[in-house]
Amino acid sequence: EAQYSGLRAAQELEGRFVTIEGAEWPAEYFTDAMWFEDWPDQLLARGIALDPSKGKADKVGDDSAFVWGGVDRQACLWVDADLDNTRDVARQAVRMFELYAYYRPDGVGFEPDNLGLFAELFRRLQAERRMTLPIYGIPHGGVNKEVRIRRLTGHLSRGKVRVRDTPGGRRLVAQLRDFPQAEHDDAVDALEMLERLLTRLLMGKRPADKSQPQISR
């Protein structure tokens, strides 16, 4: 109560979706209909995307952001998220294997520049757990991050993003509401990467070698 006032208080303390000055998307894109509890049975493709937030440009306190979910026949994204700013690279690698064992996606996505952080850790974990991750490189092609994230506008404007009602899911929606004014956008960045990963999966592109933690070109 001491921290928030005005519209921000209505949003954070009362749970109302309001329009924050400078936000990319209006409050009406974020309604109670966005939330879900149980995963739908019929998803055409499922994936996990990770923004490790360990690069040179990342701010202190940035989260490692996992966003996972799938796309249905109506092109609706169903997603959940897990954010933590205390995980080092080794703990992020372990968390990826935990999520993969739990969700069993068709692919996991990384920006190619980040894969080197995890390659040796993944080789060890794959041997220990007898589990191979279907890893896809999802290059940004030099496109500015804010421009990439704005590609989500079509999904959001048509109500085609559903978010699981979990602590991580609520933090994801908070970052979406406030983008680009939010202090952090790691989960939003991972969501946009997941959308591109799911598109690749629907197109049938597969990793060249599933036996090694290599990226698919």
CSV table of C-alpha atoms in Angstrom, one decimal, residues 3 30-31 34 42 114 141 153 175 204:
chain,number,residue,atom,x,y,z
A,3,GLN,CA,4.6,1.5,-2.6
A,30,PHE,CA,-6.2,-8.2,-20.3
A,31,THR,CA,-9.5,-9.5,-19.0
A,34,MET,CA,-7.2,-14.6,-20.1
A,42,GLN,CA,-5.7,-30.8,-27.9
A,114,ASN,CA,22.8,-18.3,-25.4
A,141,GLY,CA,17.7,-12.0,-36.9
A,153,THR,CA,-0.1,-7.6,-30.7
A,175,GLN,CA,5.1,-7.6,-17.6
A,204,GLY,CA,7.8,-29.5,-39.1
